[in-house]
mmCIF file of C-alpha atoms and ligand atoms in Angstrom:
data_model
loop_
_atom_site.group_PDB
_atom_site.id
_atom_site.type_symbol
_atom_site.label_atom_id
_atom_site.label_comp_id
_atom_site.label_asym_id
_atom_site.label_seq_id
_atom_site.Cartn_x
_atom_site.Cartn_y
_atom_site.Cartn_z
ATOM 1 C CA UNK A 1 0.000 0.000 0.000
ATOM 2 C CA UNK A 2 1.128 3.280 -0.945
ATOM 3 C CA UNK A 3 0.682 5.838 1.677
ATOM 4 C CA UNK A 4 0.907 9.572 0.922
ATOM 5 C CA UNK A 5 0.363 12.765 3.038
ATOM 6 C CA UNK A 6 -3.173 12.208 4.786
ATOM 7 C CA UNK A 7 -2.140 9.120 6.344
ATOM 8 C CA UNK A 8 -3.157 10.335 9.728
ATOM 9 C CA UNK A 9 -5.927 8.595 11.250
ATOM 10 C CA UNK A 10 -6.300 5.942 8.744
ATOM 11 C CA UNK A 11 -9.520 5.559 9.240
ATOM 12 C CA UNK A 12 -10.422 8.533 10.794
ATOM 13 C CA UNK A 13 -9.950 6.372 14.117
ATOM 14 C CA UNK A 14 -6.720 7.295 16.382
ATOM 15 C CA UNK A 15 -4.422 4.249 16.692
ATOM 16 C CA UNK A 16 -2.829 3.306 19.989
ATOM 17 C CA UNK A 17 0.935 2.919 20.442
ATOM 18 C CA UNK A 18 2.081 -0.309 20.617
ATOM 19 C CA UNK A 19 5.269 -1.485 21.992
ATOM 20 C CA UNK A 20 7.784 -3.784 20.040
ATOM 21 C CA UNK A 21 8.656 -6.803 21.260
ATOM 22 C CA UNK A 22 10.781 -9.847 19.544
ATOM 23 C CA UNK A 23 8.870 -12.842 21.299
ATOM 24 C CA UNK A 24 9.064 -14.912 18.382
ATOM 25 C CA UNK A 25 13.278 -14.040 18.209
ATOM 26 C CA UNK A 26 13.988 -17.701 17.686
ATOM 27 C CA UNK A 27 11.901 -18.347 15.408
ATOM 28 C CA UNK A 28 11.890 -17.761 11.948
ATOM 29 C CA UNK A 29 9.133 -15.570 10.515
ATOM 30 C CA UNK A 30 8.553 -14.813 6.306
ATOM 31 C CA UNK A 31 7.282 -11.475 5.540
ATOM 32 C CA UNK A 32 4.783 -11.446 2.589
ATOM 33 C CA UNK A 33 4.734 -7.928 2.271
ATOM 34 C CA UNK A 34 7.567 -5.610 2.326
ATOM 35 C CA UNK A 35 8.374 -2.451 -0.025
ATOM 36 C CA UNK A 36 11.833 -1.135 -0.695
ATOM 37 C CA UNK A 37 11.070 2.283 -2.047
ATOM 38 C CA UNK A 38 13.403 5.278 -1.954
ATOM 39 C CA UNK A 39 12.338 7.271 0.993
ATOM 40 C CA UNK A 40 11.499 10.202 -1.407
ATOM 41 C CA UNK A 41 8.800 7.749 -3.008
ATOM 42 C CA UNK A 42 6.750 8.189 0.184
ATOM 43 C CA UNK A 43 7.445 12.352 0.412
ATOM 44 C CA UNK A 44 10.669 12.067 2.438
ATOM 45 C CA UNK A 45 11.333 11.058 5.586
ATOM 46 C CA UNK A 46 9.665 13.326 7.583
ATOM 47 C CA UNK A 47 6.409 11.071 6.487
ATOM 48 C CA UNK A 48 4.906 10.749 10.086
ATOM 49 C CA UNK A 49 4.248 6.521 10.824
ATOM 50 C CA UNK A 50 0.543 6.992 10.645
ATOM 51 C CA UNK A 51 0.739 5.441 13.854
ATOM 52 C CA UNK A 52 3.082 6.578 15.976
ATOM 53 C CA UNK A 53 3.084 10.111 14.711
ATOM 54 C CA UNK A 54 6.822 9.847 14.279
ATOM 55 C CA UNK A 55 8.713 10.673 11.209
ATOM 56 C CA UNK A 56 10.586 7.590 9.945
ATOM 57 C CA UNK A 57 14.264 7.407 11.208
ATOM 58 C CA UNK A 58 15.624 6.945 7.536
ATOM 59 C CA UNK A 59 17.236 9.846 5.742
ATOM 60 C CA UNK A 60 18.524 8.569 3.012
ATOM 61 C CA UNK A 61 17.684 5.699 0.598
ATOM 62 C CA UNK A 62 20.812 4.090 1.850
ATOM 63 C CA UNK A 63 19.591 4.176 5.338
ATOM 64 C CA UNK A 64 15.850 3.000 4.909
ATOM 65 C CA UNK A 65 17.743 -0.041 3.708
ATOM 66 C CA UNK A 66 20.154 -1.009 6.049
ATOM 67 C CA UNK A 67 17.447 0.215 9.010
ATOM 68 C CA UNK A 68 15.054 -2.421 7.414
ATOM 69 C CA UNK A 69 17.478 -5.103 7.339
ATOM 70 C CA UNK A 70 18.508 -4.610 10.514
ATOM 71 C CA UNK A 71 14.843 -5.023 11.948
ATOM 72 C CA UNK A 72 14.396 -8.425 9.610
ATOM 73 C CA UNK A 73 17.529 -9.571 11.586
ATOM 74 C CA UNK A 74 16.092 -8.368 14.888
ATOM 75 C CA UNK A 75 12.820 -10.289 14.334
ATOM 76 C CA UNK A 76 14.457 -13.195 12.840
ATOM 77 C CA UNK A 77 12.724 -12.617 9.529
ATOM 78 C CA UNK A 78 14.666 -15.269 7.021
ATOM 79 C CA UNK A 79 12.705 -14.408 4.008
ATOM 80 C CA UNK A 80 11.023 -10.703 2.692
ATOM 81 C CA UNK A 81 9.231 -10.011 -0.615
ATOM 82 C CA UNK A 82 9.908 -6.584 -1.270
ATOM 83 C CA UNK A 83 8.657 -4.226 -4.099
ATOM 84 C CA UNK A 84 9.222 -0.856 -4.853
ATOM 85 C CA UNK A 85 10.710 0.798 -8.134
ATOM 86 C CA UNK A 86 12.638 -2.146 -9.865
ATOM 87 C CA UNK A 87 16.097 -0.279 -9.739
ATOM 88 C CA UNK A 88 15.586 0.035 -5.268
ATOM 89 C CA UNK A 89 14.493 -3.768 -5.511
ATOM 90 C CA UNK A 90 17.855 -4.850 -7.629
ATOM 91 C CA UNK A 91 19.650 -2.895 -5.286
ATOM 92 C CA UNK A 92 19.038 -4.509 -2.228
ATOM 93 C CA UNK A 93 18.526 -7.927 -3.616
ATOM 94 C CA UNK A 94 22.629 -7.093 -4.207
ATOM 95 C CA UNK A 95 23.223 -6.177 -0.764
ATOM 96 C CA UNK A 96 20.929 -9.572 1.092
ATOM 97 C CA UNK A 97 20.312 -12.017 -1.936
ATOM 98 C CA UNK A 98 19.665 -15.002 0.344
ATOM 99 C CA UNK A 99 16.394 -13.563 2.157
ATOM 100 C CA UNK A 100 14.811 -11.378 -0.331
ATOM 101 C CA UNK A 101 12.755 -11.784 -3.074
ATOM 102 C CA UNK A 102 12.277 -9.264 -5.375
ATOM 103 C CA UNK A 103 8.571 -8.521 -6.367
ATOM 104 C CA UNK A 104 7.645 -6.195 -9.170
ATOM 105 C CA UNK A 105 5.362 -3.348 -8.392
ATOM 106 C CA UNK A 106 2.926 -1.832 -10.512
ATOM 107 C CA UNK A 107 1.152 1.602 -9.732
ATOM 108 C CA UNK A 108 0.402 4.732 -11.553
ATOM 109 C CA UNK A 109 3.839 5.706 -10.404
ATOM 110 C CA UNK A 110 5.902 3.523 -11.978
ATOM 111 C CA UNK A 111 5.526 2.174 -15.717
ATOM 112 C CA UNK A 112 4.589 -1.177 -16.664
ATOM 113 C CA UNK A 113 7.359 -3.176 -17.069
ATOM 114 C CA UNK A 114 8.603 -4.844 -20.391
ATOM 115 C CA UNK A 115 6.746 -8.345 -20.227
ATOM 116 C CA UNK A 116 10.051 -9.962 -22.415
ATOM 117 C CA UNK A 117 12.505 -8.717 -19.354
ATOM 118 C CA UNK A 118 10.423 -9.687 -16.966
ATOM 119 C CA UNK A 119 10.476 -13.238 -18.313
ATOM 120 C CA UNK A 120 14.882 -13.023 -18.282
ATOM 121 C CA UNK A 121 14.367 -12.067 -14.444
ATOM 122 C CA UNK A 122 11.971 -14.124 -13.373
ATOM 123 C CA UNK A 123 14.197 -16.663 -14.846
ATOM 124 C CA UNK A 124 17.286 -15.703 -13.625
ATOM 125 C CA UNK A 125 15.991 -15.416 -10.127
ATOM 126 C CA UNK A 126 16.259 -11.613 -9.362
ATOM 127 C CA UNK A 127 12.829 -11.400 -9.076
ATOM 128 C CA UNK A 128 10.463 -13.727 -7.956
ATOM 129 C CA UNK A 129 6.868 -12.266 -7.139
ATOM 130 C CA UNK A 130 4.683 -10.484 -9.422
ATOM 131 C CA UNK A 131 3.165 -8.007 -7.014
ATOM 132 C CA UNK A 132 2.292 -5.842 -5.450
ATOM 133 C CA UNK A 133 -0.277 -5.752 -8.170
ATOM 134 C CA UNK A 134 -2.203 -1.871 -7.436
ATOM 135 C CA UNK A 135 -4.136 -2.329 -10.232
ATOM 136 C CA UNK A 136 -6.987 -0.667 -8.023
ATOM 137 C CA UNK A 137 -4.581 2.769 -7.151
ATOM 138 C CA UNK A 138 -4.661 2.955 -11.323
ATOM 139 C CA UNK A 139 -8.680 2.685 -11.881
ATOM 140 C CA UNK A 140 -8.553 -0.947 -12.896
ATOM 141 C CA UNK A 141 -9.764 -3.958 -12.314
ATOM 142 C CA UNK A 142 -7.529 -6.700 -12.490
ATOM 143 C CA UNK A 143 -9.429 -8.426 -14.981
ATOM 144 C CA UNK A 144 -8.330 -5.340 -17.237
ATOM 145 C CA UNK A 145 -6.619 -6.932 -20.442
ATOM 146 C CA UNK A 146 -3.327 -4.678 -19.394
ATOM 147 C CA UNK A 147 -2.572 -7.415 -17.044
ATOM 148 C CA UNK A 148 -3.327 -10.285 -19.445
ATOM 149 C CA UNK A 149 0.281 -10.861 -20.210
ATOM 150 C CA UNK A 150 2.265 -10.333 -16.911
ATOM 151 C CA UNK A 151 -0.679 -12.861 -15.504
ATOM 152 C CA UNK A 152 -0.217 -15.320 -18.352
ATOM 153 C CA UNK A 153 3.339 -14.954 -17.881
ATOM 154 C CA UNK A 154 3.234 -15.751 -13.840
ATOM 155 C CA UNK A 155 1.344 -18.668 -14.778
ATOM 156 C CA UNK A 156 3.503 -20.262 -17.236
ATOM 157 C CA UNK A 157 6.867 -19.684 -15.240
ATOM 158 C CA UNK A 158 4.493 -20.643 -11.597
ATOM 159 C CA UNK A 159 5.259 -17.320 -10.426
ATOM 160 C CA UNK A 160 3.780 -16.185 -7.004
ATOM 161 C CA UNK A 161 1.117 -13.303 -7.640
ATOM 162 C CA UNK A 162 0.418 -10.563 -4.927
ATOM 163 C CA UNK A 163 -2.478 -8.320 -5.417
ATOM 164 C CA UNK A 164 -4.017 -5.479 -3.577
ATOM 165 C CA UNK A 165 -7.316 -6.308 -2.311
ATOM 166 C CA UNK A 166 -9.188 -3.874 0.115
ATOM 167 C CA UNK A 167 -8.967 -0.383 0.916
ATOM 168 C CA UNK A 168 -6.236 2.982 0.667
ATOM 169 C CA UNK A 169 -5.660 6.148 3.029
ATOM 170 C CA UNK A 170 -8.277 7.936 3.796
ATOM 171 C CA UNK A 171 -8.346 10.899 0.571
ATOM 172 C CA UNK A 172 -6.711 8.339 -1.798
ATOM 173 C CA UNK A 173 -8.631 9.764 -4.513
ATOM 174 C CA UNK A 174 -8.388 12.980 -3.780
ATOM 175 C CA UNK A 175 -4.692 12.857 -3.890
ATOM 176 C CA UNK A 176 -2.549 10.539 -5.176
ATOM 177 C CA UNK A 177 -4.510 8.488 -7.095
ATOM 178 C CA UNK A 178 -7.444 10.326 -8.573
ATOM 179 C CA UNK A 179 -8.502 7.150 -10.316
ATOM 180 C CA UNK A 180 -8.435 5.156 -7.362
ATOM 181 C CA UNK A 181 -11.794 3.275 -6.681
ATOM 182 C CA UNK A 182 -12.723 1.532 -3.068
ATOM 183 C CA UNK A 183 -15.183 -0.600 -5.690
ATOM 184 C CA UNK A 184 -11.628 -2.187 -7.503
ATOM 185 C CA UNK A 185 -9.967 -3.494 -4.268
ATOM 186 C CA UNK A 186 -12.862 -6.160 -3.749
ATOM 187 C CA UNK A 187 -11.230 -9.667 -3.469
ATOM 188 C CA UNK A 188 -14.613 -10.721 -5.521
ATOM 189 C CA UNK A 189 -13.235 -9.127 -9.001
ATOM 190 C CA UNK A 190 -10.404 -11.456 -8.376
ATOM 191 C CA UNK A 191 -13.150 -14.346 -9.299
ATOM 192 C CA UNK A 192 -12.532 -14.040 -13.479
ATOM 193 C CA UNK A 193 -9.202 -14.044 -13.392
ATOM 194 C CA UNK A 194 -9.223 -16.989 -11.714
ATOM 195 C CA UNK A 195 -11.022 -18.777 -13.475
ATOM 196 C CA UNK A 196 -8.768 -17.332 -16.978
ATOM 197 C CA UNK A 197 -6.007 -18.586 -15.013
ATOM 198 C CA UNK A 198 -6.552 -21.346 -13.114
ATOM 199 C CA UNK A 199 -3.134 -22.192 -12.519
ATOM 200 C CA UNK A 200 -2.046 -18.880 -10.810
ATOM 201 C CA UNK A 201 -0.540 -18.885 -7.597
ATOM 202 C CA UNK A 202 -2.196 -15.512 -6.238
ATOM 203 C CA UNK A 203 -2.900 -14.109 -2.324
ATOM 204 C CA UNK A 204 -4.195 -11.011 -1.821
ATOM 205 C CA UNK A 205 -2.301 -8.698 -0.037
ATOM 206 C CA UNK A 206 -4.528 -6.919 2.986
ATOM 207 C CA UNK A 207 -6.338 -9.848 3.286
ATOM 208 C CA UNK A 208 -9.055 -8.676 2.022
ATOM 209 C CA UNK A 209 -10.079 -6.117 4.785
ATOM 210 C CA UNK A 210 -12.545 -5.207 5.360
ATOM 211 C CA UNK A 211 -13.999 -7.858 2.675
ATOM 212 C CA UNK A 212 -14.955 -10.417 5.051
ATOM 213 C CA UNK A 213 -18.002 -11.915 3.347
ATOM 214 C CA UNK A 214 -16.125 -11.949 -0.280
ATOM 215 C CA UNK A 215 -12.603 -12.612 1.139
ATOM 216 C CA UNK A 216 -13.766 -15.693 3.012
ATOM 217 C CA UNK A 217 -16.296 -16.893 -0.517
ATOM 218 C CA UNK A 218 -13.121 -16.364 -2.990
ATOM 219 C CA UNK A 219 -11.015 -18.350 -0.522
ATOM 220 C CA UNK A 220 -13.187 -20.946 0.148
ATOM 221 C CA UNK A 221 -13.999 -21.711 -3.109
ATOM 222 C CA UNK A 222 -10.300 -21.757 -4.921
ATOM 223 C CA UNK A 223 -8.068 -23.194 -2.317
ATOM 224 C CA UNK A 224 -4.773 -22.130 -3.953
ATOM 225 C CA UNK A 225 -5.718 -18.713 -2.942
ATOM 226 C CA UNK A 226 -3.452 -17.568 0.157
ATOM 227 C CA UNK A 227 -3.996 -14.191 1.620
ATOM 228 C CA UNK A 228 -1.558 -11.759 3.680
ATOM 229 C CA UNK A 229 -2.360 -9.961 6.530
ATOM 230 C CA UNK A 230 0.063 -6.641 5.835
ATOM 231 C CA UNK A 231 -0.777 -3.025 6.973
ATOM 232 C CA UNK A 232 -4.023 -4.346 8.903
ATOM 233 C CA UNK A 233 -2.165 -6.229 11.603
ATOM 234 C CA UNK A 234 -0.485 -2.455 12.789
ATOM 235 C CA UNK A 235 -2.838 0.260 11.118
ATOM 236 C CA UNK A 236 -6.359 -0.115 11.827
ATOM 237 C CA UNK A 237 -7.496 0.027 15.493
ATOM 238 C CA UNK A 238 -6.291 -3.667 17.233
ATOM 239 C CA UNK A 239 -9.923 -4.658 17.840
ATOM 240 C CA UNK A 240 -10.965 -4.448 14.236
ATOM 241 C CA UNK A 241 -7.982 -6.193 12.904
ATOM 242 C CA UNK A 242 -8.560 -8.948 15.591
ATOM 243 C CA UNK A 243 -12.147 -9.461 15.563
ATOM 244 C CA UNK A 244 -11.602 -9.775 10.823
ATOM 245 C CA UNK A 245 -8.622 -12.332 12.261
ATOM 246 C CA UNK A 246 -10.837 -14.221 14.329
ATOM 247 C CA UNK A 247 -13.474 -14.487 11.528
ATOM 248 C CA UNK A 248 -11.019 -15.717 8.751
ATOM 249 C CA UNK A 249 -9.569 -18.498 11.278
ATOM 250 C CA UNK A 250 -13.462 -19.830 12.271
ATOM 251 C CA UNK A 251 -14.088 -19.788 8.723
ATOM 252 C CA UNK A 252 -11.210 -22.174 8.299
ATOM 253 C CA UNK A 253 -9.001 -19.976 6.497
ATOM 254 C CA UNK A 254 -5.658 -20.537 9.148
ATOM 255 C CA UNK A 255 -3.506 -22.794 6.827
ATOM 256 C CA UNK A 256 -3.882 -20.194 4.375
ATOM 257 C CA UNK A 257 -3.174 -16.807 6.163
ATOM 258 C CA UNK A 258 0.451 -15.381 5.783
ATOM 259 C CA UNK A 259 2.460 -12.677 7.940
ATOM 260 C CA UNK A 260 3.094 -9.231 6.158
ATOM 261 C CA UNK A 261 4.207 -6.061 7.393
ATOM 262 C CA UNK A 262 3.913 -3.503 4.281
ATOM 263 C CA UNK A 263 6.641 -1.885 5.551
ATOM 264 C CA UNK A 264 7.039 0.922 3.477
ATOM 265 C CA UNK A 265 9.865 3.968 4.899
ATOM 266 C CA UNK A 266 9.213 3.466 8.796
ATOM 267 C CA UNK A 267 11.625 0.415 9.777
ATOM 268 C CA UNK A 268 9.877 -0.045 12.991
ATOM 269 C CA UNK A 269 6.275 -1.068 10.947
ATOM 270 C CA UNK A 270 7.656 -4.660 11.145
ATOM 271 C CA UNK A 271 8.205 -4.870 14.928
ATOM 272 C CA UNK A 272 4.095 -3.587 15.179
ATOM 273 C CA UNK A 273 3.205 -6.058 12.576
ATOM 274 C CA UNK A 274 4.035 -9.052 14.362
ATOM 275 C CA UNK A 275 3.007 -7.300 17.869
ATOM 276 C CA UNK A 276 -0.473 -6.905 15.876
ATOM 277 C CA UNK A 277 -0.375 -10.793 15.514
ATOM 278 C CA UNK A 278 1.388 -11.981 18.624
ATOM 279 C CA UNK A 279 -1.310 -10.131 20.669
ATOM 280 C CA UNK A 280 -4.399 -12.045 19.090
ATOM 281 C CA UNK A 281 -5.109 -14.100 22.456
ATOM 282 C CA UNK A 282 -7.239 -16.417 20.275
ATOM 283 C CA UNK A 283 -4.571 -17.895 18.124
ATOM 284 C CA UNK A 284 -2.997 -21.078 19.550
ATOM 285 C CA UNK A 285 0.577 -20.924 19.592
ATOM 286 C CA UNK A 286 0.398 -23.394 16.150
ATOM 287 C CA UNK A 287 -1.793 -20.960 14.467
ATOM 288 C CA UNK A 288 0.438 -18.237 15.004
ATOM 289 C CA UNK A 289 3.433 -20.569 13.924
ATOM 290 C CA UNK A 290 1.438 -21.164 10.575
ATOM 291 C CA UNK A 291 1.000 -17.377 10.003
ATOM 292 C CA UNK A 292 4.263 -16.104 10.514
ATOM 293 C CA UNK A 293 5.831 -19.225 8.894
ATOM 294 C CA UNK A 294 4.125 -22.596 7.891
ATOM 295 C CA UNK A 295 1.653 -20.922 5.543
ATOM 296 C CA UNK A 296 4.392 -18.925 3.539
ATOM 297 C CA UNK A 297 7.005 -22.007 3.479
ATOM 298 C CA UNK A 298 4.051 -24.084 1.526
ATOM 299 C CA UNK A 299 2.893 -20.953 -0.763
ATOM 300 C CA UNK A 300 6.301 -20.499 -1.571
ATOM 301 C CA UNK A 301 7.420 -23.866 -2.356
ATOM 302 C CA UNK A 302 10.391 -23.020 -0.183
ATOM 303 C CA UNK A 303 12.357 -26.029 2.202
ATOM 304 C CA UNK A 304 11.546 -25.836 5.736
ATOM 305 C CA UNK A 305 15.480 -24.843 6.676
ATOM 306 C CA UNK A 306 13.524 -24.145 10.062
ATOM 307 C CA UNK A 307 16.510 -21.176 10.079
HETATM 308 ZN ZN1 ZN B 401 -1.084 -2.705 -0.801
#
């Protein structure tokens, strides 16, 4: 998700201030849902954490980087998607190869990629995600035949797909994104191109929220659909996020739920993303293993290195 300057009071609802902890140190979390943009992307880093109110602690491009590592190591995360402008993305793929996978991310921002050199990274391992998909910041639904080739493409090479389902920032189309449409982010318009591609290996990023009804029929009905639980699990008030937790796991959705922070230039987003999931008192110490971990390791297709 792509904040810009209204982010205060996401939802016209303060947020509290939660305090970071590392619980889970020893264990190894994936993170669905990271972005490595260049800290002017977001309007420099005085950009308040809509949160916290603080500005993020990254001056530079240089710094957001090594900041975000750091917190991955902190919070034992062994694997991140990130996305951001491809050039950020190559960059720090160079500087932590083994735990990042490089996602492509389309917006109004940044130009669609070539589909051709897409294919020669995919291939050659750079990249590995084709996502975060805003096809909703752009006025589009997904089913728009602009994405017909980069989701043919992700089937044929069995490329992970991660779309923005959901919501923005309050304003979103009255700033950024003047195309933007709430209607666009429902998980349901995901329905056709499943069914064009049947073979896609797609989770919807924001899990959804607040979707419930449609997140839990498009989920329950293809079973290769995964979703992540990124930016809800730290922005929205706690009891919301919970309560849209609680519902997904009675619907039988756990196996299928994936940890995400969406950090985007404010370092400390992951530490509150995991606090946002270690605090649900209704998850069994399993479930919350699956979430941070289990779930991702079998979307992925990775080996359980149980690093
Ligand atoms: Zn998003």
């Amino acid at each position: 998700m792509k904040l810009q300057l209204i982010i205060f009071g996401f939802m016209g609802i303060p947020c509290l201030i939660f305090a970071q902890t590392a619980t889970n140190k020893n264990l190894p979390i994936i993170d669905m849902h990271m972005h490595s943009y260049p800290v002017e992307y977001m309007g420099g880093s005085n950009i308040p954490n809509p949160v916290t109110g603080r500005p993020s602690r990254a001056a530079s491009d240089e710094e957001l980087m090594l900041a975000t590592l750091s917190e991955m190591r902190r919070y034992n995360i062994v694997k991140a998607v990130i996305s951001g402008p491809l050039d950020v993305v190559y960059r720090w793929k160079s500087e932590e190869p083994k735990s990042l996978i490089g996602g492509v991310y389309f917006d109004e921002a940044t130009s669609f990629p070539d589909v051709e050199q897409l294919r020669r990274q995919f291939m050659s391992g750079r990249l590995g995600v084709l996502g975060e998909l805003v096809a909703q910041h752009v006025g589009l639904p997904l089913t728009d035949s602009l994405f017909v080739p980069y989701l043919a493409l992700a089937e044929e090479l069995d490329i992970p797909v991660g779309v923005h389902t959901g919501v923005g920032p309050a304003g979103t189309p009255y700033t950024c994104c003047p195309k933007f449409r709430v209607s666009y982010g429902n998980p349901i318009l995901l329905e056709e191109v499943l069914i064009r591609h049947p073979k896609l290996r797609l989770y919807m990023m924001h899990g959804g929220w607040p979707y419930l009804e449609e997140t839990k029929a498009i989920m329950s009905v293809y079973p290769q659909v995964y979703a992540d639980l990124a930016t809800i699990n730290w922005i929205i008030p706690r009891e919301e996020f919970h309560e849209y937790l609680r519902d997904l796991i009675r619907a039988g959705l756990g196996k299928r739920l994936m940890f995400g922070s969406d950090q985007m230039v404010w370092p400390e987003a992951i530490g509150m993303a995991i606090e946002g999931i270690e605090s649900a008192t209704f998850l069994s110490k399993e479930a919350k293993r699956d979430i941070f971990y289990n779930n991702a390791v079998r979307f992925l297709r990775l080996k359980d290195t149980g690093e």
